[in-house]
Amino acid sequence: MDLRLEDSEALPVAADINARYPWIQVILLSEQEDYTLLKRAMQAGVRELMLKPWRASELISRVKELAELYRRTLKKPGNAGILNQDSPSINKQQQAAKASRVITIFGNKGGIGKSVIAANLAVAAATRYKNQVALLDLDLQFGDISLMMNINPRKTIAELMLESGELTADLLEEYFYERSGVKVLSAPPKPELAELVNPYGVEALLKVCRQMFTYVFIDTPTFLDETTLTALERSDLILLLISLDIPTIKNIKKGIDILEPMNLLPRTRLILNRSSALSVGLEAKDVEQVLGMKIAAGIPNDFKISVSAINRGISFVDMNPKAAISKSMLELFQLIEKERND
Ligand SMILES: Nc1ncnc2c1ncn2[C@@H]1O[C@H](COP(=O)(O)OP(=O)(O)OP(=O)(O)O)[C@@H](O)[C@H]1O
Ligand SMILES: [Mg+2]
């Protein structure tokens, strides 16, 4: 910022920048240097005062020095939240993050099949990516992924949130339970423990998961709370489940109206569950028109297989891989895989 003597605007603007965008470093260019000016500049958060006349090369080297200084302060413990773009290790992490896909299964209608599809899709993915697939149960109050995958977890996402210190892959490993090549992070056993999980924790969790896994599947509750919104925002792909009945379509329309202003629709795919079930009066094409989106895939209706798999605590993809419902999960995964490679 250039400070001319008659111009009293510079320092308040510098103070404003400092308050609103603390990561921006302000250098003040001045014709004079006096103690009062220096003091006022410091109070306004100015990092450096440069006296005129100066050469461009001088200015550039000061900018670089300040940037380096700022980077070093970021590396101190407790300042880890902001990415240091130039660090080679972060570059590696970013590459890994690019290759991994976070996929949230959502549908703001109870019992629409979110958990069954999240679990089976993860198992389908693990047929190709064994132990490189995570399944996170973010239905924090009433999550039933552990039940479906026959896990009796000692450690859940609630205890994970109580961990002090940095969240690392090594630490996270202790929280996962492996089933069919899928690493499962369970929801808390009691609804009141859900409060321990917050959006920041979920964000940190997803960051580390991206470094650890090729695919991360997330099961969600029926409602849109802060943690669910964070998961949706941080996802590469959102699978929005629908079925052909009016109450569901009405709810899903409301869900879409929330996702739209958040700019999440381009990465949302409509998945029609129970596509083979008899629909009374509602056709897929009518629903596409009402929702303004195309249906990307369908999952046939098979109550018998789906319920008996749940009751046995295994996925139907494992229990009966040849069934049409299991094949549809493998096909859906192929679609997802194709999008990842595109
Ligand atoms: N394609 C399908 N064919 C037959 N039954 C299905 C199908 N998909 C899901 N179901 C059944 O619907 C019931 C609800 O499924 P699920 O628990 O996955 O729904 P949800 O959306 O996770 O529900 P909640 O909102 O309670 O978490 C289960 O009994 C499941 O077996
Ligand atoms: Mg569920």
Coordinates of C-alpha atoms and ligand atoms in Angstrom, one line a residue, residues 107 109-118 139 142-144 148 219-222 241 273-275 299-307 310 316 325, ligand 1:
G107 CA -31.5 -38.8 0.8
K109 CA -36.3 -39.4 3.6
G110 CA -36.1 -42.0 6.3
G111 CA -35.7 -45.6 5.2
I112 CA -34.9 -44.8 1.6
G113 CA -31.9 -47.2 1.7
K114 CA -29.0 -44.9 2.5
S115 CA -27.2 -47.3 4.9
V116 CA -27.8 -50.5 2.9
I117 CA -26.5 -48.8 -0.3
A118 CA -23.5 -47.1 1.4
D139 CA -25.7 -41.0 11.0
F142 CA -29.0 -43.7 14.9
G143 CA -26.3 -45.1 12.7
D144 CA -26.7 -48.8 11.9
M148 CA -25.2 -54.3 9.1
D219 CA -23.6 -42.8 5.3
T220 CA -25.7 -39.9 6.5
P221 CA -28.8 -39.2 8.6
T222 CA -32.1 -38.2 7.0
L241 CA -31.4 -41.5 -3.3
N273 CA -33.8 -47.2 -5.3
R274 CA -36.3 -50.0 -5.6
S275 CA -36.5 -49.2 -9.3
I299 CA -31.2 -50.4 -7.9
P300 CA -33.8 -53.1 -8.1
N301 CA -36.2 -54.0 -5.4
D302 CA -35.2 -57.2 -3.4
F303 CA -36.6 -57.1 0.1
K304 CA -35.8 -60.7 0.8
I305 CA -32.1 -60.5 0.0
S306 CA -31.7 -57.1 1.5
V307 CA -33.3 -58.0 4.8
I310 CA -28.9 -57.3 7.3
F316 CA -25.8 -58.7 0.1
I325 CA -29.5 -56.2 -6.6
Ligands
LIG1 N1 -33.5 -52.0 -3.1 C1 -34.1 -52.4 -2.0 N2 -34.9 -53.4 -2.1 C2 -35.5 -53.9 -1.0 N3 -35.4 -53.4 0.2 C3 -34.6 -52.4 0.4 C4 -33.8 -51.8 -0.7 N4 -33.1 -50.8 -0.3 C5 -33.3 -50.7 1.0 N5 -34.2 -51.7 1.4 C6 -34.7 -51.9 2.8 O1 -35.2 -50.7 3.3 C7 -35.0 -50.6 4.7 C8 -34.3 -49.3 5.0 O2 -33.0 -49.2 4.5 P1 -31.9 -48.4 5.1 O3 -31.8 -48.6 6.6 O4 -30.7 -48.6 4.3 O5 -32.5 -46.9 4.9 P2 -31.9 -45.5 5.4 O6 -32.2 -44.5 4.4 O7 -30.5 -45.7 5.9 O8 -32.8 -45.3 6.7 P3 -32.6 -44.3 7.9 O9 -33.1 -43.0 7.4 O10 -33.4 -44.9 9.0 O11 -31.1 -44.3 8.2 C9 -34.1 -51.8 5.1 O12 -34.9 -52.8 5.7 C10 -33.6 -52.3 3.7 O13 -33.4 -53.7 3.7

